[in-house]
CSV table of C-alpha atoms in Angstrom, one decimal:
chain,number,residue,atom,x,y,z
A,1,UNK,CA,-34.7,-30.8,3.8
A,2,UNK,CA,-30.5,-31.0,2.7
A,3,UNK,CA,-30.9,-28.0,0.0
A,4,UNK,CA,-32.1,-25.5,2.5
A,5,UNK,CA,-29.5,-26.8,5.0
A,6,UNK,CA,-27.4,-26.2,2.3
A,7,UNK,CA,-28.6,-23.2,1.8
A,8,UNK,CA,-28.0,-21.5,5.2
A,9,UNK,CA,-24.8,-22.5,5.8
A,10,UNK,CA,-23.2,-20.8,2.1
A,11,UNK,CA,-25.2,-17.8,3.0
A,12,UNK,CA,-24.0,-18.0,6.7
A,13,UNK,CA,-20.2,-18.8,4.8
A,14,UNK,CA,-20.6,-15.9,2.8
A,15,UNK,CA,-18.9,-12.6,3.6
A,16,UNK,CA,-20.6,-9.7,5.4
A,17,UNK,CA,-20.4,-6.1,4.2
A,18,UNK,CA,-17.4,-5.5,6.6
A,19,UNK,CA,-15.6,-7.8,5.3
A,20,UNK,CA,-15.6,-6.1,1.9
A,21,UNK,CA,-14.3,-2.0,3.8
A,22,UNK,CA,-11.3,-3.7,5.3
A,23,UNK,CA,-9.9,-3.1,1.5
A,24,UNK,CA,-10.3,1.0,1.7
A,25,UNK,CA,-9.6,0.4,5.7
A,26,UNK,CA,-6.3,-1.7,5.5
A,27,UNK,CA,-5.1,0.5,2.4
A,28,UNK,CA,-5.9,4.2,3.8
A,29,UNK,CA,-3.7,2.9,7.2
A,30,UNK,CA,-1.0,0.6,5.2
A,31,UNK,CA,0.0,4.6,2.7
A,32,UNK,CA,-0.2,5.7,5.6
A,33,UNK,CA,2.4,4.5,7.6
A,34,UNK,CA,4.9,4.0,4.4
A,35,UNK,CA,4.0,7.6,3.4
A,36,UNK,CA,5.0,8.9,7.5
A,37,UNK,CA,7.8,6.7,7.2
A,38,UNK,CA,8.7,7.6,3.3
A,39,UNK,CA,9.1,11.2,4.7
A,40,UNK,CA,11.4,10.4,7.6
A,41,UNK,CA,13.7,9.1,6.1
A,42,UNK,CA,14.2,11.9,4.2
A,43,UNK,CA,14.1,14.0,7.0
A,44,UNK,CA,17.8,14.6,7.2
A,45,UNK,CA,17.7,15.3,3.4
A,46,UNK,CA,17.5,19.2,2.6
A,47,UNK,CA,15.9,18.5,-0.4
A,48,UNK,CA,13.3,15.3,0.6
A,49,UNK,CA,11.2,17.2,2.5
A,50,UNK,CA,10.7,20.9,1.2
A,51,UNK,CA,7.4,21.3,1.0
A,52,UNK,CA,6.4,21.4,-2.2
A,53,UNK,CA,7.3,17.8,-2.4
A,54,UNK,CA,5.8,17.1,0.8
A,55,UNK,CA,2.1,19.3,-1.1
A,56,UNK,CA,3.6,16.9,-3.9
A,57,UNK,CA,3.7,13.6,-1.8
A,58,UNK,CA,0.2,14.8,0.1
A,59,UNK,CA,-2.0,15.6,-2.1
A,60,UNK,CA,-0.5,13.4,-5.6
A,61,UNK,CA,1.1,10.4,-4.6
A,62,UNK,CA,-0.6,8.6,-1.3
A,63,UNK,CA,-4.7,9.9,-2.9
A,64,UNK,CA,-3.3,7.2,-6.0
A,65,UNK,CA,-2.2,4.8,-4.2
A,66,UNK,CA,-4.9,4.3,-1.7
A,67,UNK,CA,-6.3,4.0,-4.9
A,68,UNK,CA,-4.5,1.6,-6.3
A,69,UNK,CA,-4.0,-0.6,-3.2
A,70,UNK,CA,-7.4,-0.6,-2.8
A,71,UNK,CA,-8.2,-2.6,-6.1
A,72,UNK,CA,-5.7,-4.8,-4.6
A,73,UNK,CA,-6.8,-5.6,-1.9
A,74,UNK,CA,-10.6,-5.8,-4.2
A,75,UNK,CA,-9.5,-8.5,-6.0
A,76,UNK,CA,-7.7,-9.5,-3.8
A,77,UNK,CA,-11.3,-10.2,-1.4
A,78,UNK,CA,-12.8,-11.6,-4.6
A,79,UNK,CA,-10.7,-13.8,-5.3
A,80,UNK,CA,-10.8,-15.2,-2.4
A,81,UNK,CA,-14.9,-15.9,-1.9
A,82,UNK,CA,-13.9,-17.2,-5.4
A,83,UNK,CA,-11.5,-20.7,-4.4
A,84,UNK,CA,-11.2,-20.3,-0.9
A,85,UNK,CA,-7.1,-20.8,0.7
A,86,UNK,CA,-7.6,-24.5,3.0
A,87,UNK,CA,-7.4,-22.8,6.9
A,88,UNK,CA,-11.4,-21.1,6.6
A,89,UNK,CA,-12.1,-18.3,8.0
A,90,UNK,CA,-9.9,-17.5,9.2
A,91,UNK,CA,-7.3,-16.9,6.4
A,92,UNK,CA,-9.4,-15.5,3.9
A,93,UNK,CA,-9.4,-13.2,7.1
A,94,UNK,CA,-5.7,-13.0,7.6
A,95,UNK,CA,-4.9,-12.6,3.7
A,96,UNK,CA,-6.3,-8.9,3.0
A,97,UNK,CA,-3.8,-8.8,6.2
A,98,UNK,CA,-1.1,-9.7,4.8
A,99,UNK,CA,-1.3,-8.3,1.3
A,100,UNK,CA,-1.8,-5.1,2.8
A,101,UNK,CA,1.4,-5.2,4.7
A,102,UNK,CA,3.2,-7.1,1.9
A,103,UNK,CA,2.2,-3.8,-0.7
A,104,UNK,CA,2.8,-1.3,1.6
A,105,UNK,CA,6.2,-2.2,2.0
A,106,UNK,CA,6.5,-2.0,-2.0
A,107,UNK,CA,6.1,1.4,-1.6
A,108,UNK,CA,7.7,2.2,0.6
A,109,UNK,CA,10.3,0.9,-1.1
A,110,UNK,CA,9.3,2.5,-4.1
A,111,UNK,CA,10.1,5.6,-2.6
A,112,UNK,CA,13.7,4.5,-1.9
A,113,UNK,CA,16.2,6.3,0.2
A,114,UNK,CA,18.6,8.4,0.7
A,115,UNK,CA,21.9,9.0,-0.9
A,116,UNK,CA,24.3,10.3,1.0
A,117,UNK,CA,27.8,11.0,-1.4
A,118,UNK,CA,30.7,10.4,0.9
A,119,UNK,CA,32.1,13.7,1.4
A,120,UNK,CA,28.8,15.9,0.7
A,121,UNK,CA,25.0,16.4,2.8
A,122,UNK,CA,22.0,14.7,1.0
A,123,UNK,CA,21.1,16.2,-2.8
A,124,UNK,CA,17.8,14.7,-4.1
A,125,UNK,CA,14.3,14.5,-3.0
A,126,UNK,CA,11.7,11.4,-3.1
A,127,UNK,CA,9.7,10.2,-6.3
A,128,UNK,CA,6.5,12.0,-6.3
A,129,UNK,CA,5.2,9.1,-7.3
A,130,UNK,CA,6.9,5.7,-7.0
A,131,UNK,CA,9.1,3.7,-8.5
A,132,UNK,CA,9.8,6.9,-11.5
A,133,UNK,CA,13.2,7.6,-10.7
A,134,UNK,CA,14.2,11.3,-8.9
A,135,UNK,CA,16.2,14.3,-10.1
A,136,UNK,CA,19.6,15.1,-8.2
A,137,UNK,CA,23.3,14.8,-9.5
A,138,UNK,CA,23.3,11.4,-9.5
A,139,UNK,CA,20.5,11.3,-12.2
A,140,UNK,CA,20.8,14.0,-14.1
A,141,UNK,CA,22.8,13.5,-18.0
């Protein structure tokens, strides 16, 4: 009798498929928010928002960042299933949200902010992938 009760309790505490759909959904929202934030902060920079950079950002960077963010959130969910944090079910649901916010901030920081020299307008564009550096006078050899 106790075995069947223990099995029933563990089955009801196991996350459903909706919990695993949370990673791609949170990744999509995080990538969209990070990209919009990046484009808006580079809007005043003439080379930061030209057509070719936006195509590169939307067609190359966004899918790659979404895939990386989704994989990291899946790994977090698997780790939380294997070793749950104290706090129970609420922690299991809030941890991926917190991780998605953190990964969105990392993505945005990796895209950097425009550099405005003291006597001129911005001369650089955002990188086509986070943390790769930029082209422009500040980084030319």
